[in-house]
mmCIF file of C-alpha atoms in Angstrom:
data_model
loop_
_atom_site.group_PDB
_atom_site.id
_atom_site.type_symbol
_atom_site.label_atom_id
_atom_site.label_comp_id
_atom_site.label_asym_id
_atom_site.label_seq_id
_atom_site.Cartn_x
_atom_site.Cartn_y
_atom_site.Cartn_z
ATOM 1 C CA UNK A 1 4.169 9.882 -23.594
ATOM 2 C CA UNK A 2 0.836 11.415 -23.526
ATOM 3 C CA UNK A 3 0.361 15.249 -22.322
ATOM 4 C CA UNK A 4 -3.557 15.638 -22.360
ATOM 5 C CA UNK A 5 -5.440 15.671 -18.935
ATOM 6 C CA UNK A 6 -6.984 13.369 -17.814
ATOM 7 C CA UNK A 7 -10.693 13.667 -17.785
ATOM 8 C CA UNK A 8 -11.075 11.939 -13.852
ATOM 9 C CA UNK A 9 -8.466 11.038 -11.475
ATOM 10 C CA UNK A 10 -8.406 9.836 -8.315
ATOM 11 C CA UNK A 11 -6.221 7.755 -5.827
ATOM 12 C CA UNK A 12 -6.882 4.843 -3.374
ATOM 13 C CA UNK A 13 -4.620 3.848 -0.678
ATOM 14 C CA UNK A 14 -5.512 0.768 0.944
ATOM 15 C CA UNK A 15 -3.735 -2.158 3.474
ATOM 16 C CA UNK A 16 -1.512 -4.818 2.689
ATOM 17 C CA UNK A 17 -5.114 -7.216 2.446
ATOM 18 C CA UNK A 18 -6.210 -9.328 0.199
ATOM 19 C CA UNK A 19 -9.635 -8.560 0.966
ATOM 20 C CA UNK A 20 -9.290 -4.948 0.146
ATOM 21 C CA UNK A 21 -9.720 -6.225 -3.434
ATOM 22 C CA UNK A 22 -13.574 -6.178 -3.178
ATOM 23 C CA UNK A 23 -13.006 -2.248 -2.443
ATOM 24 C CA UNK A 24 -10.421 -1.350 -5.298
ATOM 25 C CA UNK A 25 -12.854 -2.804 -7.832
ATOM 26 C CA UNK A 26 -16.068 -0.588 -6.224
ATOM 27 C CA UNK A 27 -13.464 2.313 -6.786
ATOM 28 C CA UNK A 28 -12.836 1.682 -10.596
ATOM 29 C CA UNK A 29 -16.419 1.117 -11.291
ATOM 30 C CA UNK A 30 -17.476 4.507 -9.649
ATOM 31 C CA UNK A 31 -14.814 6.165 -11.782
ATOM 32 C CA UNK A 32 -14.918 4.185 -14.925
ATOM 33 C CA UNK A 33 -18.169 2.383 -15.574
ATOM 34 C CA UNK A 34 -19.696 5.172 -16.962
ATOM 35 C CA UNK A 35 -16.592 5.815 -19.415
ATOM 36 C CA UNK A 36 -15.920 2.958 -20.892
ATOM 37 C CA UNK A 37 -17.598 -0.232 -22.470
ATOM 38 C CA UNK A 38 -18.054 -3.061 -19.885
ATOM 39 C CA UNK A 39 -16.006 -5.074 -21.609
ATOM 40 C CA UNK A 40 -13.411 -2.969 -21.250
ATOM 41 C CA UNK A 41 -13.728 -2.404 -17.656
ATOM 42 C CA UNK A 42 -13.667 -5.848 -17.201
ATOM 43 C CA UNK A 43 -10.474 -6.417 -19.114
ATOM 44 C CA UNK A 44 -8.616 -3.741 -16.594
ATOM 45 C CA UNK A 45 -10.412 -5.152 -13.313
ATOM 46 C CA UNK A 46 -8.891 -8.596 -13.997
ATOM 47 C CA UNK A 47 -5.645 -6.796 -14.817
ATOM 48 C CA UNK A 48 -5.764 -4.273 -11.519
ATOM 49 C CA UNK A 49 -6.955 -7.551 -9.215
ATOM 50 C CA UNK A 50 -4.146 -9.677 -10.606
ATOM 51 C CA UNK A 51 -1.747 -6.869 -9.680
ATOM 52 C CA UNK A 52 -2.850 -6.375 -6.263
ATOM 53 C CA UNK A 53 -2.888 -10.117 -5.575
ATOM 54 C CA UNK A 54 0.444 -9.928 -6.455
ATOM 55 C CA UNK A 55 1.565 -7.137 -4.231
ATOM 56 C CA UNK A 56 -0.057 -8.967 -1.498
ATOM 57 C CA UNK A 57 0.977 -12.832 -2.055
ATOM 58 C CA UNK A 58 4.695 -11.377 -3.378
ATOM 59 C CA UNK A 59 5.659 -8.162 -2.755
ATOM 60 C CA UNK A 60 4.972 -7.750 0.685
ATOM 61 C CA UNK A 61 4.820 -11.261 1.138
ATOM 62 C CA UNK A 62 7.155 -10.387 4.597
ATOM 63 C CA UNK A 63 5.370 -6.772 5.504
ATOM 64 C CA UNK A 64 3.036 -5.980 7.986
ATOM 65 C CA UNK A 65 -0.396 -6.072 7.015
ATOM 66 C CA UNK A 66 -0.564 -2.215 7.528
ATOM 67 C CA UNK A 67 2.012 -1.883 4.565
ATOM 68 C CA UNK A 68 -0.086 0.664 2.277
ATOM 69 C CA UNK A 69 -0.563 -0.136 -1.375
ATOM 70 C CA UNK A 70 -1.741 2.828 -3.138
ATOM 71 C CA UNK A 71 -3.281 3.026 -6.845
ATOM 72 C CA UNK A 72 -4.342 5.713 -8.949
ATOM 73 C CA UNK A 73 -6.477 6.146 -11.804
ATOM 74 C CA UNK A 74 -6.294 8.525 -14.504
ATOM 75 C CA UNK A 75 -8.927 8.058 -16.726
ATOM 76 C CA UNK A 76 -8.921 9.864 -20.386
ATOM 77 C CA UNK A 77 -11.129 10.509 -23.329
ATOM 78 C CA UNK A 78 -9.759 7.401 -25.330
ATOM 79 C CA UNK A 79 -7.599 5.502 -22.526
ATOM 80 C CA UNK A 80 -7.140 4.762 -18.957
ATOM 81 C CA UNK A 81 -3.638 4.621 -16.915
ATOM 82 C CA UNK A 82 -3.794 2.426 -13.994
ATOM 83 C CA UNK A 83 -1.028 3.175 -11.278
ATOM 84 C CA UNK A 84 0.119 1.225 -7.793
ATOM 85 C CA UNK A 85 3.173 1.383 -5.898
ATOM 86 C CA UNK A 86 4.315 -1.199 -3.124
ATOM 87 C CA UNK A 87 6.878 -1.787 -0.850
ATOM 88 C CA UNK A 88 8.206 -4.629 -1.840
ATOM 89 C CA UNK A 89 11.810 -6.045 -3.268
ATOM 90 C CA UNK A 90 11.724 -5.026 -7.312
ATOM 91 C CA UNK A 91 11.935 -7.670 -9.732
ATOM 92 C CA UNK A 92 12.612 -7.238 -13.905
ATOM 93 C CA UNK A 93 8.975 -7.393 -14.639
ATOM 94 C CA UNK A 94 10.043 -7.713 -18.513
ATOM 95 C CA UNK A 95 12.503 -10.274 -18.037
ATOM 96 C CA UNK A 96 9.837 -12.395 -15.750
ATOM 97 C CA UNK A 97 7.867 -12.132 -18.389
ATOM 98 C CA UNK A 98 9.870 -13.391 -21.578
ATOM 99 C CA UNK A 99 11.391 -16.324 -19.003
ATOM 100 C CA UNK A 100 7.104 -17.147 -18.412
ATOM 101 C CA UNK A 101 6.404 -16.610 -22.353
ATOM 102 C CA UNK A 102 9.395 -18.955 -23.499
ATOM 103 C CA UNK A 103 8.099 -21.322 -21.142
ATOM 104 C CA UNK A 104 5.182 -21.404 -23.067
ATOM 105 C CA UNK A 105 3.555 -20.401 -19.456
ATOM 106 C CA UNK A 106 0.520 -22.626 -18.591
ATOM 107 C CA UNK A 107 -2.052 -19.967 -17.654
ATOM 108 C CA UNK A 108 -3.902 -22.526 -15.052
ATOM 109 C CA UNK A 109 -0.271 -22.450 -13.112
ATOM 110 C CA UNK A 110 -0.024 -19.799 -10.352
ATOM 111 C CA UNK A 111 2.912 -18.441 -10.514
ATOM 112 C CA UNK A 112 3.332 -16.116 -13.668
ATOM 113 C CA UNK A 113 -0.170 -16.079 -14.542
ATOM 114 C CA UNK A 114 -1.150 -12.657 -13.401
ATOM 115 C CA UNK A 115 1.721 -11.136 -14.642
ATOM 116 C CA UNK A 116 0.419 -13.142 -18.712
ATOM 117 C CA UNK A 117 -3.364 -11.863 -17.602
ATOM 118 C CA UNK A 118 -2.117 -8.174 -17.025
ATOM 119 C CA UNK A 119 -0.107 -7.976 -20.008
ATOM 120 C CA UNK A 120 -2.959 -9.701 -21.811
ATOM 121 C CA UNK A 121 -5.677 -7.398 -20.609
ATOM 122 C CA UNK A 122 -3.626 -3.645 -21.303
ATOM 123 C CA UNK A 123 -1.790 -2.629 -23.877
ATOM 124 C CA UNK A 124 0.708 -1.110 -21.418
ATOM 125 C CA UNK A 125 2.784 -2.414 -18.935
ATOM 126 C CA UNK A 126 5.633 -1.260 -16.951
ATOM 127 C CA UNK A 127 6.983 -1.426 -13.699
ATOM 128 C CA UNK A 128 9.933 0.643 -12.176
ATOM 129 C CA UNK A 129 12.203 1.057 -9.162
ATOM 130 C CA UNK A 130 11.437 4.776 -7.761
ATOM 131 C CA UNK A 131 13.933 6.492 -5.424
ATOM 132 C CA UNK A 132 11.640 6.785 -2.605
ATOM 133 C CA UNK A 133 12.144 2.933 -2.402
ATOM 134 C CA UNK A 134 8.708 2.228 -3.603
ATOM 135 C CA UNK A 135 7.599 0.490 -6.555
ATOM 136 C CA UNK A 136 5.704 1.543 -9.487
ATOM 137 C CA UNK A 137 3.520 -0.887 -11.378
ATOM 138 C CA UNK A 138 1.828 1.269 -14.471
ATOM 139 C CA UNK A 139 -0.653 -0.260 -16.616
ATOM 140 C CA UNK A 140 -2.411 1.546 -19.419
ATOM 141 C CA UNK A 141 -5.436 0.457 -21.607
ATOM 142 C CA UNK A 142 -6.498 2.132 -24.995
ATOM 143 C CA UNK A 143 -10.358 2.221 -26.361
ATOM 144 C CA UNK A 144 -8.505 1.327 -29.515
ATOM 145 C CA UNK A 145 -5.797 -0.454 -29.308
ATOM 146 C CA UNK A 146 -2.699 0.766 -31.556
ATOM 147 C CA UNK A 147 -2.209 -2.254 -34.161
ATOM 148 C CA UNK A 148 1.191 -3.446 -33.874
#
């Protein structure tokens, strides 16, 4: 893992609405427009809209609206880490993943497809179970991406 500090950071905590998209993507521009390429920022807004879609439509699919989602971005000389955490059940985002990629996942479908654009779109992706019952979805993007 990385130990340098981050260059910006900042946190958003917004409702269980799917309309509070429109805001989360006015918050990464102020923070990261300047930073990065546009295509760049582009790649990680489709990747941090797809993820809060899915928090809405899935994870707290049976939460009040006033559930909070929160995100947090840490943005770096060569990278960007995107966080959120929800409230929702956890699921094996890996294993989702390799079932949707062995399925030779049709992108157009709905289900699945965020979770193919947000791995397509980062270079990182990871999700865990925390102990305060929350959910962390972590998704990190490199100006050059490591060849594998």
């Amino acid at each position: 893992m990385h130990h340098d500090k981050p260059l910006k950071q900042s946190h958003l905590k917004v409702a269980t609405d799917i309309n509070a998209v429109a805001k989360i993507l006015a918050w990464f521009d102020r923070l990261a427009l300047r930073q990065f390429p546009d295509q760049f920022c582009m790649d990680c807004k489709v990747a941090l809209d797809e993820a809060f879609a899915n928090a809405v439509h899935h994870a707290h699919r049976h939460l009040p609206q006033t559930t909070p989602i929160e995100l947090e971005l840490k943005i770096f000389a060569e990278r960007l880490e995107m966080r959120m955490w929800d409230h929702g059940q956890p699921f094996d985002l890996q294993a989702k993943l390799d079932a949707l990629h062995q399925k030779g996942c049709n992108v157009l479908e709905e289900t699945g497809r965020g979770l193919i654009l947000m791995e397509q779109f980062t270079d990182e992706l990871s999700y865990q179970r925390l102990s305060d019952r929350r959910n962390c979805l972590f998704m990190g993007k490199r100006l050059v991406p490591v060849s594998h």
